[in-house]
mmCIF file with all atom_site columns, C-alpha atoms in Angstrom:
data_model
loop_
_atom_site.group_PDB
_atom_site.id
_atom_site.type_symbol
_atom_site.label_atom_id
_atom_site.label_alt_id
_atom_site.label_comp_id
_atom_site.label_asym_id
_atom_site.label_entity_id
_atom_site.label_seq_id
_atom_site.pdbx_PDB_ins_code
_atom_site.Cartn_x
_atom_site.Cartn_y
_atom_site.Cartn_z
_atom_site.occupancy
_atom_site.B_iso_or_equiv
_atom_site.pdbx_formal_charge
_atom_site.auth_seq_id
_atom_site.auth_comp_id
_atom_site.auth_asym_id
_atom_site.auth_atom_id
_atom_site.pdbx_PDB_model_num
ATOM 1   C CA . GLN A 1 1   ? 12.434  -58.422 83.637 1.00 89.00 ? 1   GLN A CA 1
ATOM 2   C CA . VAL A 1 2   ? 11.806  -56.766 79.896 1.00 93.00 ? 2   VAL A CA 1
ATOM 3   C CA . GLN A 1 3   ? 7.812   -55.900 80.100 1.00 95.00 ? 3   GLN A CA 1
ATOM 4   C CA . LEU A 1 4   ? 5.912   -53.586 77.465 1.00 97.00 ? 4   LEU A CA 1
ATOM 5   C CA . VAL A 1 5   ? 2.858   -51.531 78.083 1.00 97.00 ? 5   VAL A CA 1
ATOM 6   C CA . GLU A 1 6   ? 1.215   -50.451 74.487 1.00 98.00 ? 6   GLU A CA 1
ATOM 7   C CA . SER A 1 7   ? -0.572  -47.690 73.901 1.00 98.00 ? 7   SER A CA 1
ATOM 8   C CA . GLY A 1 8   ? -2.602  -44.808 71.661 1.00 98.00 ? 8   GLY A CA 1
ATOM 9   C CA . GLY A 1 9   ? -4.963  -46.879 69.836 1.00 98.00 ? 9   GLY A CA 1
ATOM 10  C CA . GLY A 1 10  ? -8.736  -46.555 69.440 1.00 98.00 ? 10  GLY A CA 1
ATOM 11  C CA . LEU A 1 11  ? -10.869 -46.155 66.504 1.00 98.00 ? 11  LEU A CA 1
ATOM 12  C CA . VAL A 1 12  ? -10.801 -44.014 63.283 1.00 98.00 ? 12  VAL A CA 1
ATOM 13  C CA . GLN A 1 13  ? -12.129 -43.559 60.165 1.00 98.00 ? 13  GLN A CA 1
ATOM 14  C CA . ALA A 1 14  ? -10.321 -45.095 56.750 1.00 98.00 ? 14  ALA A CA 1
ATOM 15  C CA . GLY A 1 15  ? -8.285  -42.355 56.236 1.00 98.00 ? 15  GLY A CA 1
ATOM 16  C CA . GLY A 1 16  ? -7.010  -41.262 59.582 1.00 98.00 ? 16  GLY A CA 1
ATOM 17  C CA . SER A 1 17  ? -4.234  -40.897 62.020 1.00 98.00 ? 17  SER A CA 1
ATOM 18  C CA . LEU A 1 18  ? -3.290  -42.419 65.536 1.00 98.00 ? 18  LEU A CA 1
ATOM 19  C CA . ARG A 1 19  ? -0.136  -42.040 67.312 1.00 98.00 ? 19  ARG A CA 1
ATOM 20  C CA . LEU A 1 20  ? 0.891   -45.755 69.289 1.00 98.00 ? 20  LEU A CA 1
ATOM 21  C CA . SER A 1 21  ? 3.511   -45.958 71.898 1.00 98.00 ? 21  SER A CA 1
ATOM 22  C CA . CYS A 1 22  ? 4.984   -48.808 74.152 1.00 98.00 ? 22  CYS A CA 1
ATOM 23  C CA . ALA A 1 23  ? 6.350   -47.784 77.168 1.00 98.00 ? 23  ALA A CA 1
ATOM 24  C CA . VAL A 1 24  ? 9.678   -50.058 77.944 1.00 97.00 ? 24  VAL A CA 1
ATOM 25  C CA . SER A 1 25  ? 11.202  -51.046 80.434 1.00 96.00 ? 25  SER A CA 1
ATOM 26  C CA . GLY A 1 26  ? 13.767  -54.036 82.175 1.00 94.00 ? 26  GLY A CA 1
ATOM 27  C CA . THR A 1 27  ? 15.674  -53.094 78.958 1.00 93.00 ? 27  THR A CA 1
ATOM 28  C CA . THR A 1 28  ? 16.790  -50.175 76.845 1.00 95.00 ? 28  THR A CA 1
ATOM 29  C CA . VAL A 1 29  ? 15.539  -49.231 73.918 1.00 95.00 ? 29  VAL A CA 1
ATOM 30  C CA . SER A 1 30  ? 18.709  -47.574 72.246 1.00 93.00 ? 30  SER A CA 1
ATOM 31  C CA . THR A 1 31  ? 20.631  -50.636 73.298 1.00 93.00 ? 31  THR A CA 1
ATOM 32  C CA . ASN A 1 32  ? 17.945  -52.873 71.055 1.00 94.00 ? 32  ASN A CA 1
ATOM 33  C CA . ALA A 1 33  ? 15.844  -53.724 68.179 1.00 95.00 ? 33  ALA A CA 1
ATOM 34  C CA . MET A 1 34  ? 12.379  -52.678 68.479 1.00 97.00 ? 34  MET A CA 1
ATOM 35  C CA . GLY A 1 35  ? 9.704   -52.850 66.443 1.00 97.00 ? 35  GLY A CA 1
ATOM 36  C CA . TRP A 1 36  ? 5.812   -53.216 66.127 1.00 98.00 ? 36  TRP A CA 1
ATOM 37  C CA . TYR A 1 37  ? 3.636   -55.915 65.025 1.00 98.00 ? 37  TYR A CA 1
ATOM 38  C CA . ARG A 1 38  ? 0.370   -57.323 65.108 1.00 98.00 ? 38  ARG A CA 1
ATOM 39  C CA . GLN A 1 39  ? -2.795  -59.387 64.723 1.00 98.00 ? 39  GLN A CA 1
ATOM 40  C CA . ALA A 1 40  ? -5.832  -59.499 62.457 1.00 97.00 ? 40  ALA A CA 1
ATOM 41  C CA . PRO A 1 41  ? -8.507  -61.255 63.768 1.00 93.00 ? 41  PRO A CA 1
ATOM 42  C CA . GLY A 1 42  ? -8.352  -65.417 62.961 1.00 95.00 ? 42  GLY A CA 1
ATOM 43  C CA . LYS A 1 43  ? -4.957  -64.329 61.252 1.00 97.00 ? 43  LYS A CA 1
ATOM 44  C CA . GLN A 1 44  ? -1.737  -64.220 62.082 1.00 97.00 ? 44  GLN A CA 1
ATOM 45  C CA . ARG A 1 45  ? 0.744   -62.350 63.664 1.00 97.00 ? 45  ARG A CA 1
ATOM 46  C CA . GLU A 1 46  ? 2.784   -60.609 61.726 1.00 96.00 ? 46  GLU A CA 1
ATOM 47  C CA . PHE A 1 47  ? 5.888   -57.588 61.639 1.00 96.00 ? 47  PHE A CA 1
ATOM 48  C CA . ILE A 1 48  ? 5.137   -54.345 61.267 1.00 96.00 ? 48  ILE A CA 1
ATOM 49  C CA . ALA A 1 49  ? 7.654   -52.118 61.243 1.00 97.00 ? 49  ALA A CA 1
ATOM 50  C CA . ALA A 1 50  ? 12.088  -51.995 63.112 1.00 97.00 ? 50  ALA A CA 1
ATOM 51  C CA . VAL A 1 51  ? 14.345  -49.810 64.390 1.00 97.00 ? 51  VAL A CA 1
ATOM 52  C CA . ALA A 1 52  ? 17.963  -50.653 64.240 1.00 95.00 ? 52  ALA A CA 1
ATOM 53  C CA . SER A 1 53  ? 19.851  -49.797 67.295 1.00 93.00 ? 53  SER A CA 1
ATOM 54  C CA . GLY A 1 54  ? 21.856  -47.872 65.154 1.00 92.00 ? 54  GLY A CA 1
ATOM 55  C CA . GLY A 1 55  ? 18.520  -46.193 64.249 1.00 93.00 ? 55  GLY A CA 1
ATOM 56  C CA . SER A 1 56  ? 17.475  -48.250 60.784 1.00 95.00 ? 56  SER A CA 1
ATOM 57  C CA . THR A 1 57  ? 14.245  -48.582 60.277 1.00 96.00 ? 57  THR A CA 1
ATOM 58  C CA . ASP A 1 58  ? 12.353  -50.996 58.519 1.00 97.00 ? 58  ASP A CA 1
ATOM 59  C CA . TYR A 1 59  ? 8.963   -52.406 57.085 1.00 97.00 ? 59  TYR A CA 1
ATOM 60  C CA . ALA A 1 60  ? 6.214   -54.789 56.021 1.00 96.00 ? 60  ALA A CA 1
ATOM 61  C CA . ARG A 1 61  ? 5.769   -53.743 52.411 1.00 96.00 ? 61  ARG A CA 1
ATOM 62  C CA . SER A 1 62  ? 1.447   -53.431 53.583 1.00 96.00 ? 62  SER A CA 1
ATOM 63  C CA . VAL A 1 63  ? 3.074   -50.420 55.703 1.00 98.00 ? 63  VAL A CA 1
ATOM 64  C CA . LYS A 1 64  ? 5.538   -48.840 53.547 1.00 97.00 ? 64  LYS A CA 1
ATOM 65  C CA . GLY A 1 65  ? 5.280   -45.381 52.882 1.00 97.00 ? 65  GLY A CA 1
ATOM 66  C CA . ARG A 1 66  ? 2.224   -45.087 56.051 1.00 98.00 ? 66  ARG A CA 1
ATOM 67  C CA . PHE A 1 67  ? 3.954   -45.586 58.887 1.00 98.00 ? 67  PHE A CA 1
ATOM 68  C CA . THR A 1 68  ? 7.061   -44.503 61.029 1.00 98.00 ? 68  THR A CA 1
ATOM 69  C CA . ILE A 1 69  ? 8.343   -46.156 63.812 1.00 98.00 ? 69  ILE A CA 1
ATOM 70  C CA . SER A 1 70  ? 10.849  -43.794 65.755 1.00 98.00 ? 70  SER A CA 1
ATOM 71  C CA . ARG A 1 71  ? 11.495  -44.003 69.270 1.00 97.00 ? 71  ARG A CA 1
ATOM 72  C CA . ASP A 1 72  ? 12.586  -41.640 71.940 1.00 97.00 ? 72  ASP A CA 1
ATOM 73  C CA . ASN A 1 73  ? 15.229  -42.554 74.209 1.00 96.00 ? 73  ASN A CA 1
ATOM 74  C CA . ALA A 1 74  ? 15.143  -40.423 76.842 1.00 97.00 ? 74  ALA A CA 1
ATOM 75  C CA . LYS A 1 75  ? 11.152  -42.341 77.617 1.00 97.00 ? 75  LYS A CA 1
ATOM 76  C CA . ASN A 1 76  ? 12.913  -45.027 76.617 1.00 97.00 ? 76  ASN A CA 1
ATOM 77  C CA . THR A 1 77  ? 9.743   -45.051 74.546 1.00 98.00 ? 77  THR A CA 1
ATOM 78  C CA . VAL A 1 78  ? 8.932   -46.531 71.582 1.00 98.00 ? 78  VAL A CA 1
ATOM 79  C CA . TYR A 1 79  ? 6.351   -44.969 68.720 1.00 98.00 ? 79  TYR A CA 1
ATOM 80  C CA . LEU A 1 80  ? 4.050   -45.984 65.906 1.00 98.00 ? 80  LEU A CA 1
ATOM 81  C CA . GLN A 1 81  ? 3.074   -43.400 63.651 1.00 98.00 ? 81  GLN A CA 1
ATOM 82  C CA . MET A 1 82  ? -0.099  -44.211 61.678 1.00 98.00 ? 82  MET A CA 1
ATOM 83  C CA . SER A 1 83  ? -1.309  -42.310 58.405 1.00 98.00 ? 83  SER A CA 1
ATOM 84  C CA . SER A 1 84  ? -3.661  -43.087 56.084 1.00 98.00 ? 84  SER A CA 1
ATOM 85  C CA . LEU A 1 85  ? -4.767  -45.697 58.161 1.00 98.00 ? 85  LEU A CA 1
ATOM 86  C CA . LYS A 1 86  ? -7.033  -48.035 55.598 1.00 98.00 ? 86  LYS A CA 1
ATOM 87  C CA . PRO A 1 87  ? -9.977  -50.843 57.089 1.00 97.00 ? 87  PRO A CA 1
ATOM 88  C CA . GLU A 1 88  ? -8.420  -53.954 56.657 1.00 97.00 ? 88  GLU A CA 1
ATOM 89  C CA . ASP A 1 89  ? -5.261  -51.867 59.332 1.00 98.00 ? 89  ASP A CA 1
ATOM 90  C CA . THR A 1 90  ? -7.637  -53.148 61.824 1.00 98.00 ? 90  THR A CA 1
ATOM 91  C CA . ALA A 1 91  ? -5.527  -55.177 64.700 1.00 98.00 ? 91  ALA A CA 1
ATOM 92  C CA . VAL A 1 92  ? -3.933  -55.565 68.732 1.00 98.00 ? 92  VAL A CA 1
ATOM 93  C CA . TYR A 1 93  ? -0.979  -53.653 67.513 1.00 98.00 ? 93  TYR A CA 1
ATOM 94  C CA . TYR A 1 94  ? 1.902   -54.917 70.203 1.00 98.00 ? 94  TYR A CA 1
ATOM 95  C CA . CYS A 1 95  ? 5.800   -53.681 70.666 1.00 96.00 ? 95  CYS A CA 1
ATOM 96  C CA . SER A 1 96  ? 8.493   -56.449 71.551 1.00 95.00 ? 96  SER A CA 1
ATOM 97  C CA . GLN A 1 97  ? 11.753  -56.904 71.110 1.00 96.00 ? 97  GLN A CA 1
ATOM 98  C CA . VAL A 1 98  ? 13.268  -57.842 67.698 1.00 95.00 ? 98  VAL A CA 1
ATOM 99  C CA . PHE A 1 99  ? 16.858  -59.753 66.473 1.00 93.00 ? 99  PHE A CA 1
ATOM 100 C CA . GLY A 1 100 ? 17.812  -59.482 63.266 1.00 90.00 ? 100 GLY A CA 1
ATOM 101 C CA . PHE A 1 101 ? 18.546  -57.377 60.168 1.00 86.00 ? 101 PHE A CA 1
ATOM 102 C CA . ILE A 1 102 ? 16.938  -55.783 56.939 1.00 86.00 ? 102 ILE A CA 1
ATOM 103 C CA . GLY A 1 103 ? 14.355  -57.619 55.970 1.00 86.00 ? 103 GLY A CA 1
ATOM 104 C CA . SER A 1 104 ? 14.775  -60.663 58.467 1.00 91.00 ? 104 SER A CA 1
ATOM 105 C CA . TYR A 1 105 ? 13.288  -59.483 61.890 1.00 93.00 ? 105 TYR A CA 1
ATOM 106 C CA . SER A 1 106 ? 12.351  -61.566 64.259 1.00 92.00 ? 106 SER A CA 1
ATOM 107 C CA . HIS A 1 107 ? 10.530  -61.219 68.358 1.00 93.00 ? 107 HIS A CA 1
ATOM 108 C CA . GLU A 1 108 ? 12.300  -61.800 71.652 1.00 91.00 ? 108 GLU A CA 1
ATOM 109 C CA . GLY A 1 109 ? 11.379  -61.777 74.273 1.00 90.00 ? 109 GLY A CA 1
ATOM 110 C CA . SER A 1 110 ? 7.800   -60.979 75.431 1.00 90.00 ? 110 SER A CA 1
ATOM 111 C CA . TRP A 1 111 ? 5.298   -59.816 74.994 1.00 93.00 ? 111 TRP A CA 1
ATOM 112 C CA . GLY A 1 112 ? 2.234   -56.810 76.079 1.00 90.00 ? 112 GLY A CA 1
ATOM 113 C CA . GLN A 1 113 ? -0.976  -56.465 76.439 1.00 96.00 ? 113 GLN A CA 1
ATOM 114 C CA . GLY A 1 114 ? -1.334  -54.673 72.903 1.00 98.00 ? 114 GLY A CA 1
ATOM 115 C CA . THR A 1 115 ? -3.739  -51.975 71.958 1.00 98.00 ? 115 THR A CA 1
ATOM 116 C CA . GLN A 1 116 ? -6.985  -52.118 69.512 1.00 98.00 ? 116 GLN A CA 1
ATOM 117 C CA . VAL A 1 117 ? -6.615  -50.327 66.202 1.00 98.00 ? 117 VAL A CA 1
ATOM 118 C CA . THR A 1 118 ? -10.126 -50.314 64.763 1.00 98.00 ? 118 THR A CA 1
ATOM 119 C CA . VAL A 1 119 ? -10.274 -48.619 61.456 1.00 98.00 ? 119 VAL A CA 1
ATOM 120 C CA . SER A 1 120 ? -14.046 -47.332 59.744 1.00 97.00 ? 120 SER A CA 1
ATOM 121 C CA . SER A 1 121 ? -14.241 -47.329 56.478 1.00 94.00 ? 121 SER A CA 1
#
């Protein structure tokens, strides 16, 4: 059974940075596509970023150039480095197994508990 444990969220001022972590068990991040999603209050959960098993990455237009997804195969962990944060980035962030291809990734399997990111103006 795949388990995903997100951490690293918090309160940050606009323009600041945060790094989120997702500790993965039950599967191997090096051989699976992994991604990040977020859900703001009153909105649907949306795709943010993905890293394919081969290492290629994909980003939502809203975060491209500001967020970077990466993974540490030895730690079986996926990261999301967020910079130039804006108040509209405020949301609960979730990591996920994903499937698909560049421009068309979809969530697969279970969700973790998420980690709250709040960006103040």
